[in-house]
CSV table of C-alpha atoms in Angstrom, one decimal:
chain,number,residue,atom,x,y,z
A,265,MET,CA,11.6,-28.6,5.9
A,266,THR,CA,8.8,-26.3,5.1
A,267,ASP,CA,8.1,-25.6,1.7
A,268,LEU,CA,9.0,-22.1,2.2
A,269,ARG,CA,12.4,-23.2,3.7
A,270,ILE,CA,12.9,-25.7,0.2
A,271,LYS,CA,12.1,-22.6,-1.8
A,272,LYS,CA,14.5,-20.6,0.2
A,273,SER,CA,17.3,-22.7,0.2
A,274,GLN,CA,16.5,-23.6,-3.6
A,275,ARG,CA,16.5,-19.7,-4.5
A,276,ALA,CA,20.0,-19.1,-2.5
A,277,LEU,CA,21.7,-22.1,-4.3
A,278,LEU,CA,20.4,-20.6,-8.1
A,279,ASP,CA,21.5,-16.9,-7.1
A,280,ALA,CA,25.1,-18.1,-5.5
A,281,SER,CA,25.5,-20.7,-8.2
A,282,PHE,CA,25.1,-18.1,-10.8
A,283,GLN,CA,27.2,-15.4,-9.6
A,284,VAL,CA,29.9,-18.1,-8.6
A,285,LEU,CA,30.1,-19.8,-11.9
A,286,LEU,CA,29.9,-16.7,-13.7
A,287,HIS,CA,33.2,-15.8,-12.5
A,288,ASN,CA,34.3,-18.7,-11.9
A,289,PRO,CA,33.1,-21.7,-14.3
A,290,HIS,CA,35.3,-24.5,-12.4
A,291,ALA,CA,34.1,-23.9,-8.9
A,292,SER,CA,33.4,-26.5,-7.1
A,293,LEU,CA,30.1,-27.5,-5.7
A,294,SER,CA,31.5,-27.1,-1.9
A,295,GLU,CA,32.3,-23.3,-3.1
A,296,ILE,CA,28.4,-23.0,-4.3
A,297,ALA,CA,27.3,-24.4,-1.1
A,298,SER,CA,29.5,-22.1,0.8
A,299,GLN,CA,28.6,-19.3,-0.8
A,300,ALA,CA,24.6,-20.0,-0.7
A,301,SER,CA,25.3,-20.4,3.1
A,302,VAL,CA,23.7,-24.1,2.8
A,303,GLY,CA,25.5,-27.6,3.1
A,304,ARG,CA,26.5,-29.8,0.3
A,305,ALA,CA,23.8,-32.1,1.1
A,306,THR,CA,21.4,-29.6,1.0
A,307,LEU,CA,22.8,-28.7,-2.7
A,308,TYR,CA,22.8,-32.1,-3.7
A,309,ARG,CA,19.2,-32.7,-2.6
A,310,HIS,CA,18.0,-29.8,-4.9
A,311,PHE,CA,20.7,-30.3,-7.6
A,312,PRO,CA,21.9,-33.9,-7.7
A,313,THR,CA,24.6,-33.0,-10.5
A,314,ARG,CA,26.5,-30.3,-11.4
A,315,GLU,CA,24.8,-30.2,-14.9
A,316,SER,CA,21.7,-30.3,-13.2
A,317,LEU,CA,22.4,-27.1,-11.5
A,318,ILE,CA,23.8,-25.9,-14.8
A,319,THR,CA,20.7,-26.5,-16.5
A,320,ALA,CA,18.4,-24.9,-13.9
A,321,ILE,CA,20.3,-21.8,-13.9
A,322,SER,CA,20.4,-21.5,-17.9
A,323,VAL,CA,16.3,-22.4,-17.7
A,324,GLU,CA,15.9,-19.7,-15.5
A,325,SER,CA,18.2,-17.4,-17.5
A,326,LEU,CA,16.0,-17.5,-20.5
A,327,GLU,CA,12.6,-17.4,-18.3
A,328,ILE,CA,14.2,-13.5,-17.3
A,329,VAL,CA,15.2,-13.0,-20.7
A,330,LYS,CA,11.5,-13.8,-21.9
A,331,ASP,CA,10.0,-11.7,-19.2
A,332,ALA,CA,12.3,-9.0,-20.1
A,333,MET,CA,11.0,-9.3,-24.0
A,334,LEU,CA,7.3,-9.6,-23.6
A,335,PRO,CA,6.3,-6.0,-23.0
A,336,ILE,CA,8.1,-5.2,-26.4
A,337,ILE,CA,7.3,-7.9,-28.3
A,338,THR,CA,3.5,-7.6,-27.6
A,339,SER,CA,3.5,-3.6,-27.9
A,340,ASP,CA,2.2,-1.8,-31.0
A,341,ASN,CA,6.2,-1.0,-31.4
A,342,GLN,CA,7.2,-1.6,-34.7
A,343,GLY,CA,10.6,-1.3,-36.5
A,344,GLU,CA,13.9,1.0,-35.3
A,345,ALA,CA,11.9,1.9,-32.2
A,346,ALA,CA,10.8,-1.5,-31.1
A,347,PHE,CA,14.5,-2.9,-31.6
A,348,ARG,CA,15.7,-0.1,-29.7
A,349,LYS,CA,13.4,-1.0,-27.0
A,350,LEU,CA,14.3,-4.6,-26.9
A,351,ILE,CA,18.0,-4.1,-26.8
A,352,ALA,CA,17.5,-1.4,-23.9
A,353,ALA,CA,15.6,-4.4,-21.7
A,354,LEU,CA,17.9,-7.0,-22.8
A,355,LEU,CA,21.7,-5.3,-22.1
A,356,PRO,CA,20.7,-5.5,-18.3
A,357,LEU,CA,20.8,-8.9,-19.0
A,358,ALA,CA,24.1,-9.3,-20.0
A,359,ASP,CA,25.4,-11.6,-17.1
A,360,ARG,CA,22.9,-13.7,-18.2
A,361,PHE,CA,23.8,-14.1,-21.9
A,362,HIS,CA,27.4,-14.3,-21.0
A,363,PHE,CA,26.6,-17.3,-18.7
A,364,LEU,CA,24.7,-19.0,-20.8
A,365,GLN,CA,27.3,-18.7,-23.7
A,366,MET,CA,29.7,-20.3,-21.2
A,367,VAL,CA,27.6,-23.3,-20.5
A,368,TRP,CA,26.2,-23.7,-24.1
A,369,THR,CA,27.9,-27.0,-24.7
A,370,LEU,CA,26.7,-28.4,-21.1
A,371,VAL,CA,22.8,-27.2,-21.9
A,372,GLU,CA,22.3,-27.5,-25.6
A,373,MET,CA,20.8,-31.1,-25.2
A,374,ASP,CA,18.2,-30.5,-22.5
A,375,GLN,CA,15.2,-30.7,-23.8
A,376,GLU,CA,13.4,-28.3,-21.7
A,377,PHE,CA,16.1,-25.9,-22.0
A,378,LEU,CA,15.8,-25.9,-26.1
A,379,ASP,CA,12.0,-25.7,-26.1
A,380,LEU,CA,12.2,-22.5,-23.9
A,381,TYR,CA,14.9,-21.3,-26.3
A,382,GLY,CA,12.8,-22.5,-29.2
A,383,LYS,CA,9.8,-20.6,-28.5
A,384,GLN,CA,12.0,-17.2,-27.7
A,385,MET,CA,13.5,-17.5,-31.0
A,386,GLU,CA,10.3,-18.4,-32.8
A,387,THR,CA,8.4,-15.3,-30.9
A,388,VAL,CA,11.3,-12.6,-31.9
A,389,LYS,CA,10.8,-14.4,-35.4
A,390,GLN,CA,7.0,-13.7,-35.6
A,391,TRP,CA,7.4,-9.8,-34.5
A,392,ILE,CA,10.1,-9.9,-37.4
A,393,GLU,CA,8.0,-11.2,-40.0
A,394,GLN,CA,5.5,-8.7,-38.5
A,395,GLY,CA,8.1,-6.0,-39.2
A,396,GLN,CA,9.1,-7.1,-43.0
A,397,ARG,CA,5.2,-7.3,-43.2
A,398,GLN,CA,4.7,-3.7,-42.5
A,399,GLY,CA,8.0,-2.5,-44.2
A,400,GLU,CA,9.9,-1.8,-41.3
A,401,ILE,CA,12.2,-4.5,-41.9
A,402,ASN,CA,14.2,-5.4,-45.2
A,403,ALA,CA,12.2,-8.7,-46.4
A,404,ASP,CA,15.4,-9.5,-48.5
A,405,LEU,CA,16.4,-11.0,-45.4
A,406,THR,CA,15.0,-14.3,-43.9
A,407,PRO,CA,13.4,-13.8,-40.3
A,408,GLU,CA,15.8,-16.7,-39.2
A,409,TRP,CA,18.9,-14.8,-40.1
A,410,VAL,CA,17.7,-11.4,-38.3
A,411,VAL,CA,17.0,-13.5,-35.3
A,412,SER,CA,20.3,-15.1,-35.3
A,413,VAL,CA,22.0,-12.2,-36.2
A,414,LEU,CA,20.2,-10.3,-32.8
A,415,ASP,CA,21.0,-13.5,-30.8
A,416,SER,CA,24.6,-13.1,-31.8
A,417,LEU,CA,25.2,-9.4,-31.3
A,418,LEU,CA,23.4,-10.0,-27.8
A,419,TYR,CA,26.0,-12.6,-27.1
A,420,SER,CA,28.7,-10.4,-28.6
A,421,ALA,CA,27.7,-7.4,-26.1
A,422,SER,CA,27.6,-9.6,-23.0
A,423,TRP,CA,31.5,-10.6,-23.8
A,424,MET,CA,32.5,-6.8,-24.2
A,425,LEU,CA,30.7,-5.9,-21.3
A,426,ALA,CA,32.3,-9.3,-19.2
A,427,GLN,CA,35.7,-8.2,-20.6
A,428,GLY,CA,35.5,-4.7,-19.5
A,429,ALA,CA,36.3,-3.9,-23.2
A,430,MET,CA,33.6,-1.5,-23.4
A,431,ASN,CA,30.7,0.3,-21.3
A,432,LYS,CA,27.2,-0.5,-21.2
A,433,ASP,CA,26.2,2.8,-23.3
A,434,ASP,CA,29.0,2.1,-26.0
A,435,VAL,CA,27.7,-1.6,-26.3
A,436,GLU,CA,24.4,-0.4,-26.6
A,437,GLN,CA,24.8,2.0,-29.4
A,438,GLN,CA,27.0,-0.2,-31.2
A,439,LEU,CA,24.6,-2.8,-30.7
A,440,VAL,CA,22.0,-0.7,-32.1
A,441,HIS,CA,23.7,0.6,-34.9
A,442,THR,CA,24.8,-2.8,-35.9
A,443,LEU,CA,21.7,-4.3,-36.4
A,444,LEU,CA,19.6,-1.6,-37.5
A,445,ARG,CA,22.1,-0.6,-40.2
A,446,GLY,CA,21.8,-4.5,-41.3
A,447,ILE,CA,18.3,-5.0,-41.4
A,448,HIS,CA,16.9,-1.5,-41.3
A,449,ARG,CA,14.8,-0.9,-45.1
A,450,SER,CA,16.7,1.7,-46.8
């Protein structure tokens, strides 16, 4: 099999797996292979276990989130404007947050996943510390707390969207309001 065919099969498996598992976390690997239009043997060649498949999707999800965050975190944006842009960039990835929320206990012990997640949280923490030094973010709150609150709010937003309890605009407004009222300096 050529490298291109291998990559194409793996891509189809990751895409199909994400969609299938997002809507049915208990879907069989046969269902996933069928949705990806590959045989079960092909699925097992790429991902020998269900856990390896879920971990690969989870790592990919964090990479996608990291790519969405990077332009905002490395820009000159500060304070409220920066948080608004970060939230606007991350909300379209609500399905990824929802997936991670569903599989967290399966991937939380994977070192690659934990390293990537830790780097992501450290990047946001440094950004928050910078905002605190510039007086844009309340320095009475620890950066770790603000990171945790932001992370929790994103998971809550993804849950509300997945349940159909709120639309994207309302979720974004509520998330921004909740976050900024809690950390913005009075």
